[in-house]
Coordinates of C-alpha atoms and ligand atoms in Angstrom, one line a residue:
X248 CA 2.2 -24.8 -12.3
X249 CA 2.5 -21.3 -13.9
X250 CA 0.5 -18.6 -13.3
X251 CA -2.3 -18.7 -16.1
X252 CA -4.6 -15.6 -15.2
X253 CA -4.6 -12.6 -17.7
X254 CA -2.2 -10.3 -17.9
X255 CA -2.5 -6.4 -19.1
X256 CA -0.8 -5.1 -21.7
X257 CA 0.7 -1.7 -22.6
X258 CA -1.6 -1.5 -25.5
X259 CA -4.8 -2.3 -22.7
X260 CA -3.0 0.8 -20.5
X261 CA -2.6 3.3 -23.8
X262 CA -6.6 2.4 -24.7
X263 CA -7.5 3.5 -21.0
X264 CA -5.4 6.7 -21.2
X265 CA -3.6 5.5 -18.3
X266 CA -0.2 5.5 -20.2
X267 CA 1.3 8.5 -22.9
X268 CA 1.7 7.3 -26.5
X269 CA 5.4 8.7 -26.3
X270 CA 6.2 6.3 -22.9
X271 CA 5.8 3.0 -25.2
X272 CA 8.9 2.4 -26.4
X273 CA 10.5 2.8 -23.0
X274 CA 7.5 0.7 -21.0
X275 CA 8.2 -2.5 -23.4
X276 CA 11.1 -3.6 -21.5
X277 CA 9.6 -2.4 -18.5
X278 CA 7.0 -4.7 -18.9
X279 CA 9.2 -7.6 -20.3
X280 CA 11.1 -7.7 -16.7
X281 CA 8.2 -6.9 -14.7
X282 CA 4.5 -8.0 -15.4
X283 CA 1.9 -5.9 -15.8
X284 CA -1.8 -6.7 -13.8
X285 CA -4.7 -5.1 -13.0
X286 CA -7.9 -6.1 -11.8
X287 CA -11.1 -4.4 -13.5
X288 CA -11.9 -2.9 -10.0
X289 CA -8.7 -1.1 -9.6
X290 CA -8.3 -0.6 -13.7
X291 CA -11.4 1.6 -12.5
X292 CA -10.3 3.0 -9.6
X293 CA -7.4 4.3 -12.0
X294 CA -8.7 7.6 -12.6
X295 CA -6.7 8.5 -9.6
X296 CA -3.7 9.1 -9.6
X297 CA -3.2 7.4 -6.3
X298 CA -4.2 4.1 -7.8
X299 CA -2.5 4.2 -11.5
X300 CA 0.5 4.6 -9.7
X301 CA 0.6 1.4 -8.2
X302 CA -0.7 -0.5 -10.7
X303 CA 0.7 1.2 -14.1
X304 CA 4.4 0.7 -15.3
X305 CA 6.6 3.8 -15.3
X306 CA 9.6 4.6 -17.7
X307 CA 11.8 4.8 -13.9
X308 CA 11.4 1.2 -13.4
X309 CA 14.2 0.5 -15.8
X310 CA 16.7 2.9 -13.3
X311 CA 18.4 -0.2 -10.6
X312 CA 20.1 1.8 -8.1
X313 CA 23.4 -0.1 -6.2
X314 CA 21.7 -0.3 -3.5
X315 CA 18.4 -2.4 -5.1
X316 CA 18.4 -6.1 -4.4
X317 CA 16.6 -9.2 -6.1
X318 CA 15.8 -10.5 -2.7
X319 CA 15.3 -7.6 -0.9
X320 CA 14.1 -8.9 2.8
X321 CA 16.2 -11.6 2.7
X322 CA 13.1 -14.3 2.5
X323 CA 15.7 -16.4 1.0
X324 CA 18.0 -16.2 3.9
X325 CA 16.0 -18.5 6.2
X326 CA 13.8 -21.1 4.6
X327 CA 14.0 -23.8 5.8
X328 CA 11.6 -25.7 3.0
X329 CA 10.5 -24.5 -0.5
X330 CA 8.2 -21.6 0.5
X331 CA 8.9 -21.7 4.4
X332 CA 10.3 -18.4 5.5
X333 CA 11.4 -18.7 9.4
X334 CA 12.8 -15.8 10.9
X335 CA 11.1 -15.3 13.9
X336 CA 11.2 -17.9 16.6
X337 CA 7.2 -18.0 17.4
X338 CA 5.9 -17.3 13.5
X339 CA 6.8 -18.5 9.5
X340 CA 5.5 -17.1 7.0
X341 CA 4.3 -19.7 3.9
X342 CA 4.2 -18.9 0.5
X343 CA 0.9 -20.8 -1.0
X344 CA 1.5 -19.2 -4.1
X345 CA 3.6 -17.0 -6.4
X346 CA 0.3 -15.3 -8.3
X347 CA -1.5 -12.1 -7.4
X348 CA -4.7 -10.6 -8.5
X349 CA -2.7 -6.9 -9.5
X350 CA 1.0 -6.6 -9.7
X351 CA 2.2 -3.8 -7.4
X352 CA 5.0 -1.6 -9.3
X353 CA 6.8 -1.5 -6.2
X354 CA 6.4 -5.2 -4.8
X355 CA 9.5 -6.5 -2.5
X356 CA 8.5 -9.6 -4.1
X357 CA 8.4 -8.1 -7.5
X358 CA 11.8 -11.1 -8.8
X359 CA 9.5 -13.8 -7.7
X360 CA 5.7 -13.2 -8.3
X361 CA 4.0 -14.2 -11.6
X362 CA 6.9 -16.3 -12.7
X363 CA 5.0 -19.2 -11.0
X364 CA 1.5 -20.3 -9.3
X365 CA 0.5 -22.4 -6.5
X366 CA 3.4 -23.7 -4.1
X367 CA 3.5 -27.6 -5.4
X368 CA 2.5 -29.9 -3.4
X369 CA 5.3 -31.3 -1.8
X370 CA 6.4 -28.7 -1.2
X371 CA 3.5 -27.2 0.7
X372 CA 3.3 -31.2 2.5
X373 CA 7.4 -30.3 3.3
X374 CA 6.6 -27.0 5.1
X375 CA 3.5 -28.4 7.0
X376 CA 5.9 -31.3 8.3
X377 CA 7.9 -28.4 9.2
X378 CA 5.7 -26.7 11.0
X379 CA 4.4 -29.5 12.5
X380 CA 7.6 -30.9 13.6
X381 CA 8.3 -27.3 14.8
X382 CA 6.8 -26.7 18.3
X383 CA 8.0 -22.9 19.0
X384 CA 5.9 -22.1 15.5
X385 CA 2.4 -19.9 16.9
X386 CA 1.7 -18.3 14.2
X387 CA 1.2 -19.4 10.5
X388 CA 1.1 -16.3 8.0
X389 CA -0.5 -17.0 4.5
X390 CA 1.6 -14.6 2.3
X391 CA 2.7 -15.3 -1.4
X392 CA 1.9 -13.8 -4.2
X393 CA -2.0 -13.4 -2.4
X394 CA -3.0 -16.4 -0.7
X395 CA -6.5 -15.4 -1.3
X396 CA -5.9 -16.3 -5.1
X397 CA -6.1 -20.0 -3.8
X398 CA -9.2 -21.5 -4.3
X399 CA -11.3 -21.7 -0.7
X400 CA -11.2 -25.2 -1.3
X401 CA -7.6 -25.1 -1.1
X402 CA -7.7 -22.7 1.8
X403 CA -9.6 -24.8 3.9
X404 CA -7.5 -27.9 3.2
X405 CA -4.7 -25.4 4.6
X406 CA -6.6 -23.9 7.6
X407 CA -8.1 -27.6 8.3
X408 CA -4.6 -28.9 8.4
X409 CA -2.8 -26.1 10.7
X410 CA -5.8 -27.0 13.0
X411 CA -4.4 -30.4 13.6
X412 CA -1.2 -29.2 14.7
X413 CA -1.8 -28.6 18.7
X414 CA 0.9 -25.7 18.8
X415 CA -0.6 -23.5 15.8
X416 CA -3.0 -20.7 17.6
X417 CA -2.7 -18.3 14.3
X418 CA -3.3 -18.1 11.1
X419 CA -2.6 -14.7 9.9
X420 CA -3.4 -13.8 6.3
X421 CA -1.7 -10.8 4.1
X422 CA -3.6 -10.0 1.1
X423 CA -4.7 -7.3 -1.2
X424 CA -8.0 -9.3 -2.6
X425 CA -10.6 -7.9 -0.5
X426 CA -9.7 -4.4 -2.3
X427 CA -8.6 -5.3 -6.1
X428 CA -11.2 -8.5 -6.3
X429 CA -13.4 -7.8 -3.7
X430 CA -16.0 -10.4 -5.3
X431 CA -13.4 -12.7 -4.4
X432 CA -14.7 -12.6 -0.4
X433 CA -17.6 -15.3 -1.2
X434 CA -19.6 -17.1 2.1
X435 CA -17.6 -19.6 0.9
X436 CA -14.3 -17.9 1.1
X437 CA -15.0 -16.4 4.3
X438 CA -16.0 -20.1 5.8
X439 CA -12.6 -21.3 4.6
X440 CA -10.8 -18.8 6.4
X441 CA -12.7 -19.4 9.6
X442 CA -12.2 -23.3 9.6
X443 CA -8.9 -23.5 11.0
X444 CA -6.6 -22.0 13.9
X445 CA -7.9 -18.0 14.8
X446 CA -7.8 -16.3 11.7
X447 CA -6.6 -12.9 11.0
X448 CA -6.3 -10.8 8.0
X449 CA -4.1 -8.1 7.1
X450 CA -5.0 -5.8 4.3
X451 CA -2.4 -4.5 1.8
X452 CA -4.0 -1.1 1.1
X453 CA -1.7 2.4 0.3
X454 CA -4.6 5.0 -0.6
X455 CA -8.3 6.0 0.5
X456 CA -9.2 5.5 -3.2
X457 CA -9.0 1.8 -3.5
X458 CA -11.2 1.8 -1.0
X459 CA -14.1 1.6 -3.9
X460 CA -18.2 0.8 -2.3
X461 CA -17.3 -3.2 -3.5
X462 CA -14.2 -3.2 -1.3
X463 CA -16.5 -1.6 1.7
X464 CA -18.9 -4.7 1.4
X465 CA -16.3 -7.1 1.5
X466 CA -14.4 -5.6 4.3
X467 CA -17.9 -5.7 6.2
X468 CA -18.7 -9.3 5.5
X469 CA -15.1 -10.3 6.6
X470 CA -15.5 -8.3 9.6
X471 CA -19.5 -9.2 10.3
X472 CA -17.9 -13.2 10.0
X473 CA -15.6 -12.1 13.2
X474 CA -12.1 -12.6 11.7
X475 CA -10.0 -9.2 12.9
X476 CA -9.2 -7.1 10.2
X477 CA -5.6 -5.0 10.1
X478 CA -3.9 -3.3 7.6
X479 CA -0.4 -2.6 6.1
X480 CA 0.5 0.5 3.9
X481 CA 4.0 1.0 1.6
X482 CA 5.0 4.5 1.9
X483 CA 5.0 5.2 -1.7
X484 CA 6.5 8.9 -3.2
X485 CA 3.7 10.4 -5.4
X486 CA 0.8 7.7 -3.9
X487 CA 1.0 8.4 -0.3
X488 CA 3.9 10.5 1.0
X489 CA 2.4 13.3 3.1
X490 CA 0.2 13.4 6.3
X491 CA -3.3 14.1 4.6
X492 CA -3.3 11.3 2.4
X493 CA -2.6 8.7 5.1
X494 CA -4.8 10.3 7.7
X495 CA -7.7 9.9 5.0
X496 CA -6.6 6.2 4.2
X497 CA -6.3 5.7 8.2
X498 CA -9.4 6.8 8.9
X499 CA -11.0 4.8 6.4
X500 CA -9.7 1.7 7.5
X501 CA -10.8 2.2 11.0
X502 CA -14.4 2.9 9.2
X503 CA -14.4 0.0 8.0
X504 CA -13.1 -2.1 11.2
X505 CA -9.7 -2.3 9.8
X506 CA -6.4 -1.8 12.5
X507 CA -3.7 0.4 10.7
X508 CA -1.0 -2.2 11.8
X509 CA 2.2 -1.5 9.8
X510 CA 3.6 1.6 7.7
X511 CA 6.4 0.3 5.7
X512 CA 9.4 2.2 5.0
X513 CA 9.7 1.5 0.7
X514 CA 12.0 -2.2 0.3
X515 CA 15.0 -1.8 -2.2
X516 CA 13.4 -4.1 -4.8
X517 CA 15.1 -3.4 -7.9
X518 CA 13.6 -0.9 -9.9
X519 CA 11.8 1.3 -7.7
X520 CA 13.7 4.3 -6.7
X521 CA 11.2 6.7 -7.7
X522 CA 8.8 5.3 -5.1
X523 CA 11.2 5.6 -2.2
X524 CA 11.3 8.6 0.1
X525 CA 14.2 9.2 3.1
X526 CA 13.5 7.7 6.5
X527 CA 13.2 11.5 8.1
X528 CA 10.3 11.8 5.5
X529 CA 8.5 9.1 6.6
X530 CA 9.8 10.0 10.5
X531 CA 7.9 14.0 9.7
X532 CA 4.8 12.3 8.5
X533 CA 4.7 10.2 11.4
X534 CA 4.5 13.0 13.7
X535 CA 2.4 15.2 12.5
X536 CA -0.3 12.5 12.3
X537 CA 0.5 11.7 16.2
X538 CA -0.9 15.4 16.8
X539 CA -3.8 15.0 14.5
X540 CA -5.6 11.8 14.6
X541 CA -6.9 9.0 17.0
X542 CA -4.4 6.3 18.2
X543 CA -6.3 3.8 17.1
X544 CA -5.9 5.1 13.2
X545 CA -1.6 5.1 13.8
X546 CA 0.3 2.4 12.4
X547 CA 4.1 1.5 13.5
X548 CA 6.3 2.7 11.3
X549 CA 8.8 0.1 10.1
X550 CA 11.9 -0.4 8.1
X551 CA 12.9 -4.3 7.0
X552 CA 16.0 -4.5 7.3
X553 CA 18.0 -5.5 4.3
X554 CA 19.5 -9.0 4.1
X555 CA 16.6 -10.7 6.4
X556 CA 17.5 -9.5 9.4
X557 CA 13.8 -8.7 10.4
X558 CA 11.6 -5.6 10.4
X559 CA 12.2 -3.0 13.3
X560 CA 9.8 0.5 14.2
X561 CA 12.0 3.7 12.7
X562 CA 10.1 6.3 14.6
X563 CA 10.0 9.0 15.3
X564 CA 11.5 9.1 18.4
X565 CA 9.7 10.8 20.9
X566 CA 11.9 10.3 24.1
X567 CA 16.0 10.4 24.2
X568 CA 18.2 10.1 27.2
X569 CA 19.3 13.6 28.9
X570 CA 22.3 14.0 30.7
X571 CA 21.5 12.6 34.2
X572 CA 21.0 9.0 34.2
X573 CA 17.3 8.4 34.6
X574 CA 16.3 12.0 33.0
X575 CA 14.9 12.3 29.5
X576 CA 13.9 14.6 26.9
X577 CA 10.2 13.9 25.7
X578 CA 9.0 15.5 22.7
X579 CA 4.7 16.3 22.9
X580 CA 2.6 15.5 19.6
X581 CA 3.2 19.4 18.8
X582 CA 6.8 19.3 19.4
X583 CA 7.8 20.8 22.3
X584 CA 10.5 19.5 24.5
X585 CA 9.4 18.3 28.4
X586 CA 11.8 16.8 30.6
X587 CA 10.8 12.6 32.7
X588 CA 12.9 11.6 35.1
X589 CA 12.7 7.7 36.6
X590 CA 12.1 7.6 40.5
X591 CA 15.7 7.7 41.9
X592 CA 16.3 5.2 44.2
X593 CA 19.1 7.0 46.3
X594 CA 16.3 9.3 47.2
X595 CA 14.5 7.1 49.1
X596 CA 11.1 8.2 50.4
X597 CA 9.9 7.2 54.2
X598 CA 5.9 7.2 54.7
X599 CA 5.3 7.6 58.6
Ligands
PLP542 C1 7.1 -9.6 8.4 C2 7.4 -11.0 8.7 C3 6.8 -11.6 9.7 C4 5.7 -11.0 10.6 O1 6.2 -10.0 11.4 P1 5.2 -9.3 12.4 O2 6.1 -8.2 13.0 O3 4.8 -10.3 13.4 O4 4.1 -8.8 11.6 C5 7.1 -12.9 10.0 N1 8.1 -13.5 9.3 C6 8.8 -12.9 8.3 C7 9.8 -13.7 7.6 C8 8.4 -11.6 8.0 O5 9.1 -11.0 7.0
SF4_543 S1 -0.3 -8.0 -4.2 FE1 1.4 -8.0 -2.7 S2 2.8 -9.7 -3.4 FE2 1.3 -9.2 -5.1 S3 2.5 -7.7 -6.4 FE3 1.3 -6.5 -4.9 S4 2.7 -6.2 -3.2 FE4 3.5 -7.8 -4.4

């Protein structure tokens, strides 16, 4: 089935002011290889900069650096059925559909969504077998696309059916919708999440400014329905790349019950070179939000590693090995250097 929800056009983006008349020769192809979609909520959250970003084509898009791949975590690399990504012993992530309520300039998925909708049935009845044939598989993670474009009546046929399978204890959600469509996160919506294994959701969210009074609601209901609520954030160059504007976004999120879980180092999707900053950028950023704001507002920091060879934290690295085994260098939250040493066990201690 291919995805039939409506798409924005260059023309919609030059009527809001959001694109420059002279861009729209160079944005056509832009927008022939990747689509274009915003929701109204996040068309009006455009106003800043933060947002547009995201959401509007730029002329860089048509730059593919050597290094930019079509598959750029490797989700190809280990799917075991149509949709099925297994990578991780305990955990799969599934697929449910190929559609998404905005289309994220930078997307690591950015070759695959749109171009179709809702994972086909067989093949969705191929990866539950899997699953279910599969007893190491704890965790089931909802991806796509947004799995919360799927109808709650879909949803709960999913969550219903992961509850009959005795080893499943998770069901793990990644989505953007309670942010771009917060009207989306109906009682009904909410009761479909909530009928299968534990559910948690993880919010895609990169600024404080999609974080619009609709969004706030929804995030409450979620959270007042008991389903934990965490987050991820793309490190984006021009959106979110320096301390204040994630310690705003971080802070928000914990406002609103949300977990910072992961900051993701920038994918090598094709096409999005201008979002991506260095590693020791993103390493800087980390630490000087260490010093500043509550634990509980910190992500990890994580790169995933190209080719499918899973996602690992990328600092920074607060302790390094000195010269004597068993000593280290530890570096504070304001950078100052302290030496640890491990209890020696050649020095043995004798209480009398
Ligand atoms: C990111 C990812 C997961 C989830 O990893 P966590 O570290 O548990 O959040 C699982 N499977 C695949 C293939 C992934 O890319
Ligand atoms: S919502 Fe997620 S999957 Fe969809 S375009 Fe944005 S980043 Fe990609």
């Amino acid at each position: 089935m291919s995805d039939t929800r409506a798409s924005v056009t260059v023309d919609d983006l030059l009527r809001d002011g959001l694109i420059a008349p002279a861009d729209v020769p160079a944005l056509s192809p832009v927008a022939q290889d990747f689509r274009i979609r915003l929701t109204p909520a996040m068309r009006g959250a455009s106003t800043s900069p933060g947002v547009a970003r995201q959401f509007v084509p730029d002329t860089a898009e048509s730059i593919t650096r050597p290094e930019e791949l079509t598959d750029p975590i490797g989700d190809r690399v280990h799917s075991p059925t149509p949709g099925l990504t297994h990578r991780y012993p305990d955990r799969v992530i599934l697929a449910v559909t190929q559609s998404c309520e905005v289309y994220c300039r930078f997307c690591f998925r950015r070759e695959t969504v749109g171009a179709t909708g809702t994972l086909p049935q067989p093949d969705l009845d191929a990866a539950l077998d899997y699953i279910r044939a599969t007893p190491a598989i704890h965790e089931v993670i909802l991806t796509g696309g947004d799995p919360l474009t799927l109808s709650p009546r879909r949803l709960r046929a999913i969550a219903e059916t992961l509850a009959t399978i005795p080893h499943v204890d998770i069901l793990r959600l990644h989505t953007r919708i309670p942010v771009v469509a917060p009207d989306r996160i109906t009682d009904g919506m909410i009761a479909a999440l909530t009928s299968g294994p534990t559910a948690f959701l993880v919010l895609h969210t990169n600024h404080a400014d999609e974080l619009t009074p609709a969004a706030t609601a929804a995030l409450g209901r979620l959270a007042d329905a008991g389903i934990p609520l965490l987050s991820q954030t793309v490190l984006l160059r021009g959106v979110n790349d320096d301390a204040d504007t994630l310690a705003q976004l971080f802070r928000a999120l914990v406002r609103n019950r949300v977990k910072p879980y992961y900051l993701h180092h920038c994918d090598l999707a094709r096409g999005t070179s201008h979002f991506r900053t260095t590693i020791v950028r993103g390493q800087e950023i980390m630490a000087e939000l260490r010093g500043r704001i509550s634990g509980m507002c910190l992500p990890t920091y994580v790169l995933d590693i190209p080719g499918g060879f899973g996602k690992v934290p990328i600092g920074p690295q607060h302790v390094t090995p000195g010269a004597a085994p068993g000593s280290y260098t530890v570096i504070d939250p304001q950078g100052r250097s302290h030496s640890y040493a491990d209890p020696d066990p050649s020095r043995s201690v004798h209480n009398r």
